[in-house]
GROMACS .gro file of C-alpha atoms in nm:
model
  206
    1MET     CA    1  12.739  27.530   0.309
    2THR     CA    2  12.850  27.929   0.271
    3GLY     CA    3  13.220  28.058   0.262
    4ALA     CA    4  13.551  27.821   0.290
    5THR     CA    5  13.565  27.450   0.359
    6GLN     CA    6  13.853  27.480   0.618
    7SER     CA    7  14.064  27.172   0.763
    8LYS     CA    8  14.287  27.331   1.028
    9ARG     CA    9  14.377  27.707   0.993
   10ASP     CA   10  14.638  27.681   0.700
   11VAL     CA   11  14.448  27.447   0.419
   12TRP     CA   12  14.096  27.524   0.302
   13ILE     CA   13  13.919  27.505  -0.052
   14GLU     CA   14  13.775  27.846  -0.196
   15ALA     CA   15  13.614  27.879  -0.500
   16GLY     CA   16  13.742  27.552  -0.631
   17VAL     CA   17  14.088  27.640  -0.517
   18VAL     CA   18  14.270  27.471  -0.255
   19TRP     CA   19  14.478  27.708  -0.026
   20ALA     CA   20  14.755  27.625   0.146
   21ALA     CA   21  14.855  27.966   0.401
   22ALA     CA   22  15.119  27.971   0.650
   23GLU     CA   23  15.280  28.284   0.873
   24GLY     CA   24  15.580  28.338   1.057
   25ALA     CA   25  15.865  28.080   1.025
   26LEU     CA   26  15.806  27.799   0.804
   27ALA     CA   27  16.062  27.519   0.843
   28ASP     CA   28  16.139  27.243   0.536
   29SER     CA   29  15.918  27.010   0.694
   30ALA     CA   30  15.647  27.199   0.831
   31HIS     CA   31  15.649  27.355   0.408
   32GLN     CA   32  15.629  26.986   0.281
   33ASP     CA   33  15.337  26.902   0.551
   34LEU     CA   34  15.156  27.190   0.438
   35THR     CA   35  15.175  27.082   0.061
   36GLN     CA   36  15.130  26.714   0.131
   37ARG     CA   37  14.773  26.781   0.335
   38ALA     CA   38  14.670  27.050   0.043
   39VAL     CA   39  14.699  26.798  -0.219
   40ALA     CA   40  14.557  26.537   0.022
   41MET     CA   41  14.247  26.793   0.025
   42ALA     CA   42  14.241  26.823  -0.368
   43ALA     CA   43  14.209  26.467  -0.401
   44GLY     CA   44  13.922  26.452  -0.171
   45SER     CA   45  13.742  26.744  -0.306
   46GLY     CA   46  13.624  26.541  -0.642
   47THR     CA   47  13.745  26.832  -0.865
   48VAL     CA   48  13.865  26.732  -1.193
   49GLU     CA   49  14.098  27.003  -1.245
   50TRP     CA   50  14.309  27.081  -0.951
   51ARG     CA   51  14.406  27.438  -0.846
   52LEU     CA   52  14.658  27.473  -0.567
   53LEU     CA   53  14.752  27.797  -0.406
   54LEU     CA   54  15.059  27.811  -0.172
   55ALA     CA   55  15.008  28.146  -0.024
   56TYR     CA   56  15.368  28.230   0.157
   57ARG     CA   57  15.345  28.601   0.116
   58ARG     CA   58  15.349  28.640   0.529
   59ALA     CA   59  15.586  28.344   0.592
   60ASN     CA   60  15.925  28.323   0.662
   61LEU     CA   61  15.982  28.050   0.393
   62THR     CA   62  16.385  27.994   0.325
   63ALA     CA   63  16.461  28.103   0.029
   64ASP     CA   64  16.726  27.864  -0.013
   65VAL     CA   65  16.760  27.703  -0.339
   66LEU     CA   66  16.797  27.391  -0.189
   67ALA     CA   67  16.470  27.378   0.038
   68LEU     CA   68  16.317  27.500  -0.260
   69SER     CA   69  16.459  27.208  -0.470
   70ARG     CA   70  16.348  26.937  -0.230
   71HIS     CA   71  16.006  27.097  -0.233
   72ALA     CA   72  15.974  27.059  -0.626
   73GLU     CA   73  16.089  26.706  -0.565
   74LEU     CA   74  15.814  26.642  -0.310
   75LEU     CA   75  15.568  26.778  -0.524
   76SER     CA   76  15.661  26.576  -0.830
   77ARG     CA   77  15.636  26.270  -0.620
   78LEU     CA   78  15.282  26.343  -0.500
   79GLY     CA   79  15.143  26.235  -0.821
   80LEU     CA   80  14.947  26.552  -0.917
   81PRO     CA   81  14.691  26.445  -1.204
   82GLU     CA   82  14.735  26.597  -1.568
   83GLY     CA   83  14.569  26.960  -1.610
   84ALA     CA   84  14.658  27.038  -1.218
   85ARG     CA   85  14.795  27.373  -1.159
   86THR     CA   86  14.993  27.522  -0.867
   87ALA     CA   87  15.066  27.886  -0.810
   88MET     CA   88  15.298  27.982  -0.522
   89LEU     CA   89  15.245  28.350  -0.387
   90CYS     CA   90  15.552  28.502  -0.207
   91ARG     CA   91  15.660  28.847  -0.081
   92GLN     CA   92  15.975  28.851  -0.375
   93ARG     CA   93  16.026  28.692  -0.676
   94SER     CA   94  16.363  28.558  -0.646
   95THR     CA   95  16.565  28.377  -0.882
   96ASN     CA   96  16.526  28.082  -0.632
   97PHE     CA   97  16.161  28.063  -0.649
   98VAL     CA   98  16.200  28.081  -1.048
   99PHE     CA   99  16.444  27.774  -1.015
  100TRP     CA  100  16.183  27.597  -0.795
  101GLU     CA  101  15.918  27.719  -1.093
  102ARG     CA  102  16.144  27.605  -1.407
  103VAL     CA  103  16.223  27.274  -1.203
  104LEU     CA  104  15.885  27.176  -1.162
  105ARG     CA  105  15.789  27.290  -1.540
  106ALA     CA  106  16.057  27.053  -1.675
  107ARG     CA  107  15.880  26.777  -1.531
  108GLY     CA  108  15.560  26.889  -1.693
  109HIS     CA  109  15.366  27.042  -1.416
  110GLU     CA  110  15.196  27.384  -1.443
  111VAL     CA  111  15.329  27.606  -1.173
  112SER     CA  112  15.399  27.951  -1.167
  113VAL     CA  113  15.516  28.201  -0.866
  114PHE     CA  114  15.352  28.530  -0.795
  115THR     CA  115  15.389  28.833  -0.576
  116ASP     CA  116  15.033  28.940  -0.633
  117GLY     CA  117  14.723  28.736  -0.506
  118GLU     CA  118  14.501  28.859  -0.768
  119ALA     CA  119  14.687  28.772  -1.051
  120ALA     CA  120  14.753  28.435  -0.901
  121LEU     CA  121  14.409  28.369  -0.848
  122SER     CA  122  14.347  28.502  -1.230
  123TRP     CA  123  14.577  28.245  -1.387
  124LEU     CA  124  14.433  27.962  -1.116
  125HIS     CA  125  14.097  28.004  -1.306
  126ARG     CA  126  14.219  28.029  -1.625
  127PRO     CA  127  14.107  27.730  -1.895
  128ASN     CA  128  14.406  27.501  -1.934
  129THR     CA  129  14.609  27.592  -2.223
  130GLY     CA  130  14.936  27.393  -2.214
  131ASP     CA  131  15.142  27.710  -2.195
  132ALA     CA  132  15.172  27.819  -1.820
  133ALA     CA  133  15.486  28.032  -1.887
  134ASP     CA  134  15.278  28.259  -2.132
  135ALA     CA  135  14.972  28.294  -1.912
  136ASN     CA  136  15.179  28.405  -1.609
  137PRO     CA  137  15.241  28.775  -1.666
  138GLU     CA  138  15.457  28.814  -1.400
  139ALA     CA  139  15.708  28.513  -1.528
  140PRO     CA  140  16.044  28.683  -1.628
  141ALA     CA  141  16.284  28.511  -1.917
  142ALA     CA  142  16.399  28.172  -1.858
  143THR     CA  143  16.686  28.113  -1.599
  144ASP     CA  144  16.987  28.067  -1.783
  145VAL     CA  145  17.324  27.891  -1.698
  146ASP     CA  146  17.513  28.205  -1.572
  147THR     CA  147  17.209  28.288  -1.302
  148VAL     CA  148  17.251  27.911  -1.177
  149LYS     CA  149  17.621  27.950  -1.155
  150ARG     CA  150  17.569  28.288  -0.938
  151LEU     CA  151  17.306  28.084  -0.714
  152LEU     CA  152  17.557  27.829  -0.684
  153GLN     CA  153  17.820  28.096  -0.571
  154ARG     CA  154  17.636  28.251  -0.339
  155PHE     CA  155  17.501  27.927  -0.205
  156ALA     CA  156  17.855  27.808  -0.144
  157THR     CA  157  17.948  28.175   0.022
  158GLU     CA  158  17.678  28.182   0.236
  159ARG     CA  159  17.841  27.844   0.406
  160LEU     CA  160  18.158  27.955   0.506
  161GLY     CA  161  18.231  27.910   0.843
  162ALA     CA  162  17.970  27.629   0.861
  163PRO     CA  163  18.046  27.284   1.003
  164ARG     CA  164  18.242  27.085   0.756
  165SER     CA  165  17.978  26.783   0.787
  166GLN     CA  166  17.720  27.025   0.755
  167VAL     CA  167  17.832  27.163   0.405
  168LEU     CA  168  17.938  26.808   0.280
  169ALA     CA  169  17.568  26.742   0.335
  170ASP     CA  170  17.437  27.016   0.140
  171LEU     CA  171  17.667  26.988  -0.137
  172THR     CA  172  17.593  26.613  -0.160
  173ALA     CA  173  17.194  26.670  -0.182
  174LEU     CA  174  17.280  26.961  -0.482
  175VAL     CA  175  17.505  26.717  -0.646
  176GLU     CA  176  17.207  26.428  -0.619
  177CYS     CA  177  16.977  26.689  -0.755
  178LEU     CA  178  17.193  26.777  -1.041
  179PHE     CA  179  17.230  26.400  -1.178
  180ALA     CA  180  16.825  26.361  -1.116
  181GLN     CA  181  16.787  26.622  -1.357
  182ALA     CA  182  17.012  26.497  -1.580
  183ASP     CA  183  16.862  26.173  -1.600
  184HIS     CA  184  16.519  26.318  -1.609
  185LEU     CA  185  16.650  26.441  -1.946
  186GLY     CA  186  16.784  26.110  -2.057
  187ILE     CA  187  17.185  26.213  -1.975
  188ASP     CA  188  17.409  25.998  -1.770
  189LEU     CA  189  17.633  26.231  -1.615
  190SER     CA  190  17.803  25.920  -1.443
  191GLN     CA  191  17.959  25.829  -1.763
  192GLY     CA  192  18.059  26.200  -1.854
  193SER     CA  193  18.417  26.111  -1.948
  194GLU     CA  194  18.428  26.496  -2.098
  195LEU     CA  195  18.315  26.622  -1.750
  196GLN     CA  196  18.556  26.410  -1.563
  197GLU     CA  197  18.847  26.566  -1.796
  198ARG     CA  198  18.710  26.920  -1.774
  199ARG     CA  199  18.723  26.900  -1.373
  200GLN     CA  200  19.065  26.763  -1.374
  201ARG     CA  201  19.141  27.082  -1.576
  202LEU     CA  202  19.030  27.335  -1.323
  203PRO     CA  203  19.284  27.496  -1.108
  204SER     CA  204  19.286  27.403  -0.755
  205SER     CA  205  19.105  27.594  -0.470
  206ARG     CA  206  19.336  27.483  -0.209
   0.00000   0.00000   0.00000
């Protein structure tokens, strides 16, 4: 067998790396389906150390933090084995993609976001070191609280004038994500009496 082993046109194995590539508009469901098929191919390849490359530089993948948060949740649930490594290749390393990266790293996954294909492949082929951040030359400083706040403010601003039911659904999903991350860190926000007091002290926006 020569060249790549291909399953459909958008998922294939080449040089030990499972590629998942997309072009054009990429809806949330298509994004998740593509990742699931890539993971299934890695599982069936017999490779001990999984290497996944999500190549989306030619795709109009939504940069919305909520869609990327849902994708991070999916990737975390798929049960990647220890030592698996996933690279996200995109046109621009935005703060939303960095958020995706940080969420998965916090859960123990080796992931990194790249804008250069050669750099992504070089990182994927490096021996496991247990420190994904140091291995990625494109990685910036860790996302701080102020950056996340700015993301949330932009998220809310972009929904001005949207149907109330959609805004409510989006904000509910964000709150659920926040509670899930707190639970992962061993913190029960539902019992946070201090948070409730601080919320009551905030000026009303109405």
